[in-house]
Amino acid sequence: MADLSSANSADRKFPLEYTRNIGIAAHIDAGKTTTTERVLFYSGVVHKMGEVHEGSAVTDWMEQERERGITITSAAISCGWTTKDGPFANIEHRINIIDTPGHVDFTAEVERSLRVLDGAVAVFTSVEGVQPQSETVWRQMDKYHVPRLAFINKMDRMGADFLGAVESIKTKLGGNAHPLFLNIGSEENFKGLIDLVKEEAYIYDESDESGIGFNVVDIPADMVDQVAEYRERLIEAVCDFDDELAMKYLEGEEIAQDELKLAIRKAILSLNFTGVIPGSAFKNKGVQMLMDAVVDYLPGPLDLPPMKAYDDEEKETVVEPNDAADVAGLAFKLMTDPYVGKLVFFRIYQGTLKKGTALYNPRTRKTERISRLMVMKADSREDIDVAYSGDICALIGVKDVVTGDTLCTRDLDIRLEPPSFPEPVISMSIEPNTKADQEKMSLALQRLAEEDPTFVVRSDEETGQTIIAGMGELHLDIIRDRLFREFKVEAEAGRPQIAYRETITKPAEGVGKFVRQSGGRGQYGHCVMRIIPQDKGKGVELDNKIVGGVIPKEYIKPTFDGVMEASNNGTVAGYPVVDFKIELFDGSFHEVDSSEMAFKMAGIFGFKDAMAKAGPVLLEPVMSVEVSTPDEYQGDIMGDLNRRRGQIQGMESKSNMTIITAHVPLEQMFGYATDVRSLSKGRASYAMTPSHFEQVPQSLLPKIVESSSREPARS
C-alpha cells in the first residue's frame, strides 16, 4: 500500500485508510441480522453464533426484537478483519457495522444510519430477489450517495436463483450489478463459490458446521465456460471506470488480480457499479468472501468527497477527515440507557475528540461537556478516552441535543446537513390507566420522541387527548410496549387514525378581511390572494406579488403566517392542506388600526375563502403492498385485495410461489397480517411501504368527515 495520509494522528490504532463504516440494510427477513452475527463470529468478536429465531442475536438486544424475531433499532458494533491477499493483504482493518431494521415502520433507523455511513451491504434473498423495502433502502442509499455491495443470501433455499436475483437488481433498481463470485450448486446442493477475480473455487467442508473450513480447488469442469463468460463481463464492466485497464484489455494483455481489484474498487466508489456475492448466512457460507470484499472494495473515510457544511451566514464550506483539525461531527441517534442515561451516537467527520472536551451546538448556541466517550457493542459498551475522525462513538453528558444536530468546536461554528425523515402516516390517542401514570407517561413519551424523529407526540386542543403518531401499527405497538417495559407506564390506546391530507384541484381567489372597532384603537387587516394547485409532492409555496405598498412590508410575513396556520386545518374534514401555491397580490391597510395580529387573521380568512372555491378534495395515504403466496391461494388473496379497494399492479411467478403487487389504501390494511395468514393457512407473507396520496372516492367522503368530527385526531 501507499504511504498513510498525513490526516492520521500518530496515536490512532487503525488509520483512516484501514477503517470501514458500513451498514447492512435490506427488506425484512432477508437475513441482515444473521449475516451480521456471522461476521462477528468469523472476526472473533463472539465465540458462539447467535440466531434470530432463538432470540440470541447480539445485535437484536431489545426484548421486543427477540420476541418478534425482527430488528427494531439499528445496532452499532465494531470488529477487526484481515484479508490474506489483494491490495490490503495482511493489514487488520477496523470495521464499524450498523445492522439496520428491514420493517417499513422503522425506516427512519435506516435513513439516519445511511446518512453517516461510508459504504453499505444490501442483502437480498436468492428466491425473491428485489422486494418492496429493498427498493426503499436502495433509494435511501442513492439519496446519501452510499457505495454498495450486494449479498444474495439464502442460496440454500428452495427456488434459489443467484443470476435471477442479480437480474432483478438490474431491472427493478436500475443497478449496474455484476457478480464477483458465482455459486457452485444451489438449494440443498449449494456447496461453494467461485472467485471470478482470482479464478479459484472454494468448496465448504460440510463436516465443519461453523463454515470456517473450506478447500481451495480448481474450477469444476462443467463451470469453466460460465466462469470465463462472467469474468469477461466483469472486466468489460469495470473498464468503463478505469482507462488503463481498458487499454490493457483491448490490447489483449494479461490483467493482474490486484489491477482488477483496484478497478472494481474504483467502479464501486463511482456509485455506478455494484459487485454481487452469493451466499447463505444461516448455513455459514460466503460471509468471509463478503468481508474480504468490504475491505477490498468499499470506501474508507478518505475515499469519499468532503462533507458539505454551512456556517452561520449560510455559506457553504467543507469538512474533511483530519485528526489534527477542529472537531466536527453529527449526532445521528439518541438512546435512553438504563445505566448511563442519554446516549448520543456520534459520527466524527474531522478532528480528535477527547473525554472531557466541551462541544458547541450551533442550533442551541450552547456548549456542553462530554463526560464520557464509549464504543458501542450492541447493548454493551466500552469506555474510551479518545476517538478520531472517521469513528462512530457514543457520547454521554450531552443534554440538549436532537437527532441531526452538529456538534463542533465553538471556533468552527458550522452545521452539517442532517438526515431527513418521512412524515408519520398513522396516529392514535393514548390515555394512562391511572392518574399517577399521567406525569410518567408525558416524560416517557417525550424521551421516546427525542429518540425517534418519526414518532410525534402532541395534545389535541379540542379534546385534550394526547395524540401519538408514527409510521405504522407495529411502530405504535412497539412504543406502547416500551412505555410499559422501560418506563412502567400502563396506557390504553384509541383506534388508529389515518393521516389524511387535503389539496385543491383548481385556482381560485379569496379575500380576507379582519375589522374590529371597540372604542379606541381598532384592528384592520385586508388581503386578497390567489391559490393555485401544485404538482404532487411539490409542497407549499408562498409568493409575494404586492406592488406599490398596498400592504406594508412588515405585514407580509404575518399574513403568510396566517395562511400556514389555516392550512393545518383544511375545509373538507379539517386535515392539513398540501401541494398549493399562494400568490398574495392585493389588499389594504389602515395607518392606525393595522397590526401584525390583524393581518395574520386576514391571512387565515383569505386562505379559507380561497380554498373553499378551489375544488378542495381529501387525500388518503396509499400503500404499495407485495404478497408472496403459494399458487393455490392466489385467487383468494387477489379477491381480498380487490375488496380492500386495492389496484393490482402486477404478478410474477417464482417456483411454486406467486408474488402479487398492489396499491391499497392504508385505511383498508388494518388487521391485514391476521387476514392474509387465515386466507393462506399461514403460508403467505406480505410487505407494505408508503407509496403516494390519492383522492378519496366521493362515496366514502361523508363517512370519513363524520368520523374525523367525532374524534378530531389530526396528524
XYZ file of C-alpha atoms in Angstrom:
715
model
C 0.000 0.000 0.000
C 0.918 3.655 -0.450
C 2.135 5.768 2.461
C -0.530 6.653 5.008
C -2.193 10.048 4.762
C -0.992 12.940 6.914
C -4.622 13.230 8.103
C -3.913 10.383 10.546
C -2.873 11.024 14.133
C 0.261 9.102 15.158
C -1.662 7.698 18.158
C -4.534 6.030 16.347
C -4.505 2.240 16.148
C -6.464 1.977 12.881
C -5.540 4.622 10.270
C -8.321 6.155 8.164
C -7.224 4.013 5.205
C -7.945 0.883 7.245
C -11.307 1.984 8.673
C -14.656 0.954 7.159
C -18.012 2.319 8.346
C -20.649 0.087 6.787
C -24.344 -0.617 7.156
C -26.174 -3.853 6.473
C -29.595 -2.991 5.071
C -32.394 -4.865 3.303
C -36.028 -5.909 3.145
C -37.455 -7.561 6.271
C -36.388 -11.213 6.680
C -33.648 -11.065 4.012
C -31.075 -12.134 6.622
C -29.313 -8.887 7.668
C -29.022 -9.757 11.354
C -27.915 -13.348 10.663
C -25.252 -12.008 8.268
C -24.041 -9.564 10.957
C -23.899 -12.392 13.534
C -21.704 -14.471 11.208
C -19.364 -11.514 10.655
C -18.971 -11.112 14.428
C -18.238 -14.830 14.813
C -15.666 -15.042 11.994
C -13.933 -11.856 13.220
C -13.667 -13.232 16.763
C -15.939 -10.677 18.493
C -18.243 -13.504 19.666
C -17.366 -17.148 20.161
C -20.830 -18.575 19.535
C -23.086 -17.681 16.632
C -26.353 -16.054 17.733
C -29.595 -16.928 15.939
C -32.541 -14.600 15.316
C -35.114 -17.406 15.655
C -33.664 -18.407 19.044
C -33.603 -14.800 20.271
C -29.845 -14.964 20.829
C -28.609 -12.496 18.150
C -26.127 -9.988 19.625
C -27.440 -7.022 17.618
C -31.120 -7.784 18.370
C -30.730 -6.851 22.026
C -34.154 -5.347 22.818
C -36.707 -7.716 24.398
C -39.226 -6.739 21.698
C -36.725 -7.692 18.965
C -36.024 -11.100 20.475
C -39.724 -11.879 20.924
C -40.743 -10.854 17.411
C -37.608 -12.024 15.580
C -37.217 -8.652 13.841
C -34.785 -5.738 14.123
C -36.389 -2.571 15.526
C -33.463 -0.304 16.364
C -30.190 -0.080 14.476
C -27.298 -1.538 16.486
C -23.670 -0.423 16.131
C -20.820 -2.866 16.652
C -17.119 -2.969 15.727
C -14.851 -5.799 14.638
C -11.442 -6.354 13.030
C -10.828 -8.072 9.671
C -7.666 -9.027 7.783
C -7.601 -10.203 4.163
C -4.987 -12.723 3.006
C -4.293 -11.180 -0.419
C -5.065 -8.185 -2.631
C -4.123 -4.506 -2.169
C -4.850 -4.609 1.606
C -3.326 -8.047 2.328
C -2.332 -8.875 5.936
C -3.434 -5.476 7.294
C -6.031 -5.532 10.067
C -8.962 -3.224 9.333
C -11.428 -1.756 11.852
C -14.956 -2.346 10.559
C -17.781 -0.438 12.263
C -21.060 -2.141 11.357
C -24.606 -0.883 11.788
C -27.306 -3.579 11.472
C -30.474 -1.732 10.404
C -34.162 -2.741 10.586
C -35.951 -4.064 7.494
C -39.539 -3.292 8.515
C -41.004 -0.190 6.847
C -42.258 1.162 10.209
C -38.624 1.673 11.271
C -37.353 3.193 8.022
C -36.036 6.229 9.954
C -33.424 3.969 11.566
C -32.115 3.107 8.093
C -32.282 6.742 6.978
C -30.169 8.102 9.813
C -27.691 5.233 9.662
C -27.061 5.647 5.915
C -26.537 9.385 6.448
C -23.363 8.705 8.470
C -22.030 5.548 6.791
C -19.339 5.398 4.101
C -20.474 2.155 2.447
C -23.231 -0.443 2.661
C -24.042 -4.082 2.044
C -27.523 -4.522 0.543
C -28.827 -8.000 1.359
C -31.326 -9.711 -0.974
C -32.793 -13.200 -0.871
C -31.955 -15.552 -3.726
C -35.624 -16.578 -4.121
C -37.498 -13.243 -4.069
C -34.671 -11.004 -5.328
C -35.690 -7.331 -5.068
C -38.619 -6.794 -2.654
C -40.540 -3.554 -1.824
C -38.433 -2.492 1.167
C -35.262 -3.367 -0.809
C -36.299 -0.617 -3.245
C -36.798 1.874 -0.396
C -33.370 1.055 1.056
C -31.730 1.307 -2.385
C -33.293 4.767 -2.918
C -32.040 5.837 0.529
C -28.518 4.701 -0.456
C -28.795 6.712 -3.688
C -30.007 9.766 -1.743
C -26.942 9.757 0.532
C -24.511 8.648 -2.247
C -23.501 5.429 -0.462
C -21.285 2.974 -2.446
C -22.544 -0.579 -2.018
C -22.031 -4.309 -2.408
C -24.934 -6.735 -2.794
C -25.088 -10.028 -0.897
C -27.541 -12.559 -2.356
C -28.439 -14.549 0.737
C -30.335 -17.838 1.315
C -28.705 -19.683 -1.594
C -29.630 -22.901 0.261
C -33.385 -22.264 -0.029
C -35.722 -23.991 -2.475
C -36.101 -21.847 -5.601
C -32.716 -20.079 -5.087
C -31.597 -18.327 -8.289
C -28.435 -16.228 -7.959
C -28.308 -14.905 -11.535
C -32.070 -14.238 -11.429
C -31.566 -12.102 -8.296
C -28.701 -10.191 -9.999
C -31.018 -9.583 -12.962
C -33.771 -8.251 -10.656
C -31.273 -5.673 -9.250
C -30.665 -4.527 -12.837
C -34.317 -4.424 -13.939
C -36.113 -3.284 -10.756
C -33.471 -0.985 -9.256
C -31.576 0.098 -12.375
C -28.355 -1.058 -10.695
C -25.270 -1.838 -12.789
C -24.848 -5.164 -10.935
C -22.216 -7.802 -11.792
C -21.248 -10.988 -9.945
C -17.828 -11.015 -8.239
C -18.380 -14.701 -7.403
C -20.526 -17.477 -8.865
C -22.290 -20.125 -6.783
C -21.406 -23.824 -7.028
C -24.793 -25.531 -6.824
C -27.931 -24.095 -5.229
C -30.771 -25.059 -2.884
C -29.704 -28.149 -0.854
C -26.753 -28.642 -3.252
C -25.205 -25.206 -2.555
C -21.666 -26.132 -1.582
C -19.285 -23.338 -2.530
C -18.282 -20.239 -4.504
C -16.021 -19.389 -7.433
C -13.984 -16.165 -7.236
C -14.131 -14.500 -10.677
C -11.156 -12.236 -9.867
C -8.767 -14.945 -8.619
C -10.286 -17.724 -10.768
C -10.370 -20.265 -7.989
C -13.138 -22.280 -6.332
C -13.966 -22.684 -2.643
C -15.780 -25.846 -1.559
C -17.086 -25.801 2.032
C -16.286 -28.666 4.352
C -19.771 -29.990 5.244
C -18.394 -31.715 8.361
C -17.410 -28.293 9.758
C -20.741 -26.643 10.632
C -19.081 -23.339 11.567
C -18.224 -22.629 7.912
C -14.642 -21.764 8.860
C -13.267 -24.692 6.893
C -13.279 -24.666 3.092
C -10.996 -26.133 0.451
C -9.477 -24.147 -2.413
C -9.870 -26.273 -5.561
C -9.811 -25.948 -9.347
C -12.907 -24.604 -11.047
C -15.335 -27.531 -11.724
C -15.062 -28.633 -15.368
C -18.780 -28.029 -16.061
C -18.461 -24.372 -14.968
C -15.240 -23.354 -16.790
C -17.106 -21.755 -19.716
C -19.582 -19.932 -17.466
C -16.744 -18.567 -15.298
C -14.866 -17.342 -18.394
C -18.031 -15.628 -19.679
C -18.877 -13.824 -16.428
C -15.259 -12.844 -15.771
C -15.173 -11.298 -19.240
C -18.392 -9.400 -18.497
C -16.957 -8.187 -15.164
C -13.761 -6.894 -16.807
C -15.736 -5.176 -19.588
C -17.988 -3.503 -16.999
C -15.143 -2.112 -14.849
C -13.171 -0.973 -17.917
C -15.721 1.883 -18.142
C -14.251 3.231 -14.881
C -10.523 2.596 -15.479
C -8.881 3.787 -18.713
C -5.579 1.962 -18.085
C -7.357 -1.353 -17.568
C -9.485 -0.703 -20.681
C -6.322 -0.164 -22.770
C -4.762 -3.388 -21.464
C -7.971 -5.318 -22.104
C -8.317 -4.017 -25.684
C -4.692 -4.904 -26.434
C -5.249 -8.433 -25.097
C -2.733 -8.113 -22.255
C -2.949 -10.235 -19.102
C -4.736 -8.428 -16.269
C -3.274 -8.988 -12.792
C -5.570 -9.755 -9.847
C -4.622 -6.601 -7.924
C -5.217 -4.439 -11.011
C -8.685 -5.898 -11.434
C -9.447 -5.463 -7.709
C -8.427 -1.803 -7.793
C -10.560 -1.260 -10.914
C -13.585 -2.877 -9.197
C -12.970 -0.649 -6.162
C -12.849 2.436 -8.407
C -16.098 1.342 -10.124
C -17.934 0.804 -6.814
C -16.726 4.165 -5.432
C -18.189 5.854 -8.540
C -21.687 4.772 -7.290
C -22.449 3.418 -10.772
C -21.427 -0.191 -10.177
C -22.465 -2.859 -7.654
C -20.461 -6.029 -7.030
C -22.614 -9.045 -6.126
C -21.707 -12.031 -3.912
C -23.824 -15.188 -3.344
C -24.006 -16.982 -0.008
C -26.055 -18.409 2.825
C -25.505 -16.669 6.155
C -27.624 -19.234 8.021
C -25.564 -22.107 6.562
C -22.302 -20.161 7.163
C -21.243 -19.880 3.525
C -19.929 -16.834 1.667
C -19.639 -14.463 4.635
C -15.801 -14.474 4.721
C -15.762 -13.601 0.992
C -18.218 -10.776 1.689
C -15.948 -9.355 4.401
C -12.885 -9.574 2.142
C -14.912 -7.616 -0.429
C -15.866 -4.996 2.200
C -12.153 -4.383 2.889
C -11.096 -4.520 -0.782
C -13.924 -2.567 -2.423
C -15.883 -0.357 -0.006
C -14.537 3.109 0.846
C -12.709 4.334 3.911
C -13.422 7.907 5.133
C -10.612 9.309 2.920
C -12.083 7.810 -0.275
C -15.225 9.920 -0.207
C -15.761 13.560 -1.243
C -15.578 16.119 1.605
C -18.807 16.534 3.582
C -20.715 19.769 2.891
C -21.414 22.088 5.814
C -22.790 25.617 6.290
C -21.506 28.414 8.514
C -23.728 30.819 10.473
C -24.079 33.031 7.380
C -25.281 30.039 5.300
C -22.068 29.998 3.253
C -21.061 26.542 2.101
C -17.874 25.055 3.468
C -16.475 21.513 3.649
C -15.431 19.092 6.375
C -12.660 16.570 5.610
C -11.272 13.656 7.655
C -8.254 15.014 9.524
C -7.291 14.186 13.096
C -5.452 17.488 13.527
C -8.432 19.708 12.540
C -11.119 21.193 14.809
C -13.746 18.617 15.841
C -16.975 18.409 13.829
C -19.482 15.582 13.754
C -23.143 14.635 13.526
C -25.411 13.316 16.288
C -27.420 10.779 14.297
C -29.209 8.774 17.001
C -30.302 9.183 20.611
C -30.902 6.322 23.012
C -32.008 6.162 26.643
C -29.797 3.749 28.535
C -30.995 2.437 31.931
C -27.440 2.628 33.367
C -25.892 5.790 31.959
C -28.875 7.910 30.850
C -28.923 9.586 27.438
C -26.522 8.153 24.863
C -25.803 10.209 21.738
C -24.496 8.222 18.763
C -21.940 10.452 17.052
C -20.060 10.233 13.750
C -16.831 12.259 13.859
C -16.134 13.768 10.442
C -12.983 15.649 11.436
C -10.782 16.224 14.447
C -9.845 14.257 17.566
C -12.409 14.087 20.375
C -11.186 13.549 23.941
C -13.189 12.729 27.035
C -13.980 15.943 28.958
C -13.964 18.131 25.815
C -16.644 20.837 25.514
C -18.547 20.796 22.194
C -20.661 23.606 20.753
C -24.163 23.065 19.314
C -24.894 25.684 16.589
C -28.665 25.015 16.864
C -28.936 25.864 20.579
C -25.907 28.202 20.656
C -24.770 26.369 23.783
C -21.634 24.471 24.760
C -21.852 21.094 26.520
C -19.146 18.943 28.073
C -18.618 15.311 27.048
C -18.299 13.494 30.374
C -17.718 10.017 28.878
C -16.865 8.513 25.480
C -17.825 4.986 24.501
C -17.569 2.479 21.686
C -20.873 0.638 21.310
C -21.085 -3.131 21.011
C -24.855 -3.532 20.502
C -26.229 -3.264 24.078
C -22.825 -3.445 25.802
C -20.283 -0.659 25.747
C -16.633 0.054 26.285
C -15.260 3.296 27.740
C -12.573 5.044 25.684
C -10.521 8.201 26.275
C -10.283 9.435 22.694
C -11.989 8.996 19.301
C -10.690 10.113 15.904
C -12.086 11.386 12.616
C -13.962 8.643 10.780
C -15.002 6.950 14.054
C -18.534 6.217 15.270
C -18.835 6.521 19.046
C -21.354 7.323 21.796
C -21.295 10.496 23.909
C -22.543 10.821 27.485
C -23.190 14.143 29.195
C -24.773 15.993 26.263
C -28.287 17.002 27.316
C -29.871 19.454 24.882
C -29.388 17.613 21.587
C -31.723 16.168 18.933
C -31.164 13.811 16.008
C -29.373 15.675 13.215
C -27.566 18.216 15.418
C -23.997 19.129 14.537
C -21.547 19.257 17.462
C -18.253 21.052 16.857
C -15.695 23.379 18.428
C -17.014 26.900 19.017
C -14.429 28.399 16.619
C -15.752 26.259 13.782
C -19.493 27.034 14.251
C -20.793 25.056 11.255
C -23.836 22.892 10.552
C -23.660 19.575 8.703
C -26.690 18.519 6.711
C -28.973 16.417 8.946
C -30.803 13.289 7.736
C -34.389 13.865 6.559
C -37.334 11.784 7.761
C -40.733 10.869 6.310
C -43.974 12.227 7.782
C -45.966 9.941 10.130
C -48.888 8.188 8.391
C -50.918 6.950 11.362
C -51.960 8.386 14.718
C -53.966 7.348 17.766
C -54.965 8.755 21.129
C -53.308 7.348 24.241
C -54.527 7.612 27.837
C -52.762 6.483 31.032
C -54.704 3.950 33.129
C -54.226 5.887 36.375
C -53.708 9.493 37.398
C -50.286 8.525 38.802
C -49.223 7.351 35.340
C -50.058 10.723 33.704
C -46.816 12.516 34.565
C -44.704 9.401 33.980
C -46.336 8.949 30.552
C -45.627 12.547 29.484
C -41.959 12.212 30.427
C -41.665 8.791 28.747
C -43.315 9.964 25.503
C -41.018 12.994 25.432
C -37.957 10.730 25.749
C -39.209 8.350 23.052
C -39.931 11.276 20.693
C -36.366 12.551 21.245
C -35.004 9.145 20.231
C -37.240 8.657 17.181
C -37.798 11.554 14.732
C -40.751 9.752 13.066
C -42.616 9.440 16.370
C -44.615 12.600 17.123
C -46.481 13.483 20.337
C -48.940 16.349 20.675
C -52.030 17.379 22.557
C -55.352 17.746 20.734
C -56.680 21.238 21.508
C -60.350 20.263 21.131
C -60.388 17.097 23.244
C -57.319 17.500 25.472
C -56.230 13.984 24.444
C -52.593 13.032 23.964
C -52.098 12.006 20.314
C -49.162 9.856 19.198
C -48.272 9.497 15.519
C -45.865 7.144 13.750
C -45.052 5.109 10.664
C -47.471 2.202 11.149
C -49.387 -0.092 13.513
C -46.260 -2.025 14.515
C -44.352 1.208 15.221
C -47.013 2.443 17.665
C -47.424 -1.030 19.160
C -43.683 -1.114 19.981
C -43.948 2.387 21.509
C -46.761 1.208 23.823
C -44.750 -1.904 24.690
C -41.687 0.204 25.548
C -43.836 2.539 27.705
C -44.863 -0.481 29.772
C -41.486 -2.269 29.968
C -38.966 0.564 30.173
C -41.000 3.289 31.865
C -43.554 1.147 33.796
C -46.480 3.135 32.341
C -49.739 1.333 31.592
C -51.771 3.074 28.890
C -54.757 2.394 26.660
C -54.726 3.408 23.001
C -57.658 4.623 20.919
C -58.484 3.383 17.426
C -55.714 4.225 14.903
C -56.388 7.365 12.849
C -55.202 7.810 9.276
C -53.073 10.828 8.387
C -55.364 12.153 5.657
C -54.393 15.264 3.709
C -56.348 17.831 1.708
C -55.483 19.627 -1.515
C -57.124 21.717 -4.234
C -57.958 20.958 -7.859
C -58.287 24.415 -9.477
C -57.074 28.010 -8.976
C -59.278 30.429 -7.034
C -59.143 33.844 -5.388
C -60.003 34.635 -1.803
C -60.449 37.779 0.262
C -59.522 38.013 3.914
C -60.776 40.946 5.961
C -60.418 41.400 9.690
C -62.014 44.600 11.034
C -62.792 45.265 14.717
C -63.940 48.567 16.237
C -64.314 48.602 20.002
C -63.650 52.175 21.000
C -60.100 53.455 20.930
C -57.681 51.735 18.564
C -59.322 49.059 16.374
C -57.995 46.214 14.258
C -57.749 46.317 10.465
C -56.241 43.800 8.081
C -57.244 43.169 4.463
C -55.615 40.910 1.861
C -56.504 39.358 -1.488
C -54.792 36.136 -2.552
C -54.823 33.556 -5.288
C -54.483 29.828 -4.522
C -53.039 27.576 -7.258
C -52.698 23.745 -7.265
C -49.131 22.354 -7.344
C -47.838 19.015 -8.633
C -47.948 16.048 -6.220
C -45.201 16.261 -3.624
C -44.239 19.843 -4.582
C -45.247 21.167 -1.162
C -46.327 24.705 -0.264
C -45.071 27.840 -2.000
C -45.706 31.417 -0.833
C -45.291 34.207 -3.393
C -45.427 37.909 -2.517
C -46.757 39.832 -5.533
C -47.675 43.011 -3.647
C -46.637 46.175 -5.513
C -46.969 49.812 -4.601
C -47.060 49.142 -0.857
C -50.804 48.372 -0.701
C -49.780 46.084 2.173
C -46.681 47.354 4.028
C -43.684 45.033 4.080
C -43.919 44.372 7.837
C -47.399 42.819 7.404
C -46.474 40.373 4.623
C -44.943 37.750 6.926
C -47.854 37.803 9.435
C -50.269 37.342 6.505
C -48.330 34.294 5.287
C -48.140 33.034 8.910
C -51.942 33.157 8.946
C -52.084 31.225 5.672
C -49.791 28.486 7.050
C -51.780 28.273 10.289
C -55.052 27.948 8.368
C -53.547 25.291 6.090
C -53.201 22.962 9.123
C -56.999 22.593 9.098
C -58.486 22.271 5.629
C -62.116 22.946 4.672
C -63.119 19.353 3.759
C -62.520 17.496 7.026
C -60.025 19.624 8.936
C -56.827 17.847 7.774
C -53.558 19.580 6.716
C -53.550 21.013 3.174
C -50.658 20.095 0.847
C -49.299 20.980 -2.608
C -50.573 24.519 -3.172
C -49.157 27.912 -4.056
C -50.388 31.202 -2.600
C -49.937 34.471 -4.517
C -50.611 37.498 -2.327
C -51.376 40.302 -4.797
C -53.689 42.916 -3.248
C -55.109 44.307 -0.027
C -55.284 47.468 2.036
C -54.239 48.768 5.446
C -55.123 51.432 7.971
C -52.465 53.861 9.205
C -53.551 53.494 12.839
C -55.574 50.292 13.215
C -53.480 47.825 11.198
C -51.317 45.389 13.148
C -49.463 42.101 12.665
C -52.268 40.298 14.503
C -54.942 41.780 12.226
C -53.081 40.722 9.065
C -52.478 37.247 10.454
C -56.252 36.881 10.959
C -56.838 38.283 7.452
C -54.433 35.641 6.091
C -56.438 32.894 7.857
C -59.762 34.182 6.477
C -58.328 34.748 2.990
C -56.953 31.194 2.801
C -60.254 29.645 3.970
C -62.193 31.738 1.428
C -59.865 30.842 -1.471
C -59.680 27.144 -0.613
C -63.461 26.752 -0.377
C -63.707 27.905 -4.042
C -60.704 25.890 -5.306
C -62.318 22.443 -5.573
C -60.916 21.044 -2.299
C -60.523 17.255 -2.103
C -59.496 14.784 0.591
C -56.409 12.616 0.008
C -55.650 9.268 1.673
C -52.273 7.512 2.035
C -51.937 4.573 -0.382
C -49.538 1.724 0.365
C -47.513 -0.411 -2.024
C -48.264 -3.992 -0.957
C -46.421 -7.112 -2.095
C -47.860 -10.501 -1.158
C -45.887 -13.743 -1.645
C -48.301 -16.678 -1.682
C -48.319 -20.330 -2.757
C -50.077 -20.616 -6.131
C -53.187 -22.325 -4.725
C -54.143 -19.254 -2.639
C -53.548 -16.692 -5.387
C -57.254 -16.260 -6.268
C -58.356 -15.767 -2.653
C -55.570 -13.247 -1.968
C -56.347 -11.212 -5.104
C -60.081 -11.240 -4.338
C -59.359 -9.969 -0.833
C -57.083 -7.169 -2.144
C -59.820 -6.092 -4.584
C -62.352 -5.980 -1.724
C -59.950 -3.623 0.061
C -60.096 -1.169 -2.893
C -56.692 -2.460 -3.996
C -55.417 -1.955 -7.544
C -53.347 -4.931 -8.724
C -50.107 -3.630 -10.275
C -48.569 -6.914 -11.368
C -47.994 -10.611 -10.763
C -44.871 -12.720 -11.002
C -44.350 -16.460 -10.624
C -41.250 -17.871 -8.924
C -41.040 -21.640 -8.332
C -44.459 -22.538 -6.915
C -44.999 -19.073 -5.419
C -46.907 -16.109 -6.856
C -45.827 -12.561 -5.981
C -48.705 -10.068 -6.241
C -48.016 -6.313 -6.132
C -50.866 -3.879 -5.489
C -51.672 -0.351 -4.351
C -54.094 -0.408 -1.406
C -55.387 2.473 0.778
C -53.820 2.357 4.260
C -57.287 2.596 5.837
C -58.076 -0.851 4.393
C -54.867 -2.516 5.633
C -55.553 -2.589 9.382
C -55.501 -6.182 10.598
C -54.256 -7.469 7.235
C -51.492 -9.554 8.861
C -54.142 -11.774 10.513
C -56.355 -11.945 7.399
C -53.566 -12.935 4.998
C -52.493 -15.706 7.365
C -56.014 -17.140 7.619
C -56.564 -16.940 3.830
C -53.380 -18.956 3.164
C -53.258 -21.248 6.215
C -50.274 -19.222 7.434
C -48.185 -19.765 4.285
C -48.381 -16.303 2.635
C -46.373 -13.261 3.717
C -46.656 -9.613 2.808
C -44.689 -6.375 2.898
C -46.045 -2.847 2.834
C -44.390 0.506 2.082
C -45.918 4.021 1.734
C -46.447 4.818 -1.947
C -48.412 8.041 -2.517
C -51.562 10.010 -1.653
C -54.721 9.596 -3.729
C -58.141 11.268 -3.750
C -60.723 9.599 -1.512
C -63.712 8.272 -3.539
C -66.736 10.591 -3.254
C -68.900 7.762 -1.858
C -66.614 7.356 1.198
C -66.188 11.055 1.945
C -69.229 11.513 4.283
C -68.102 8.575 6.470
C -64.550 9.955 6.853
C -65.768 13.514 7.526
C -68.178 12.205 10.177
C -65.528 10.062 11.939
C -62.997 12.923 11.885
C -65.523 15.241 13.534
C -66.222 12.580 16.198
C -62.545 12.037 17.093
C -60.523 15.043 15.944
C -57.116 13.346 15.955
C -55.005 15.033 13.301
C -51.548 14.128 12.112
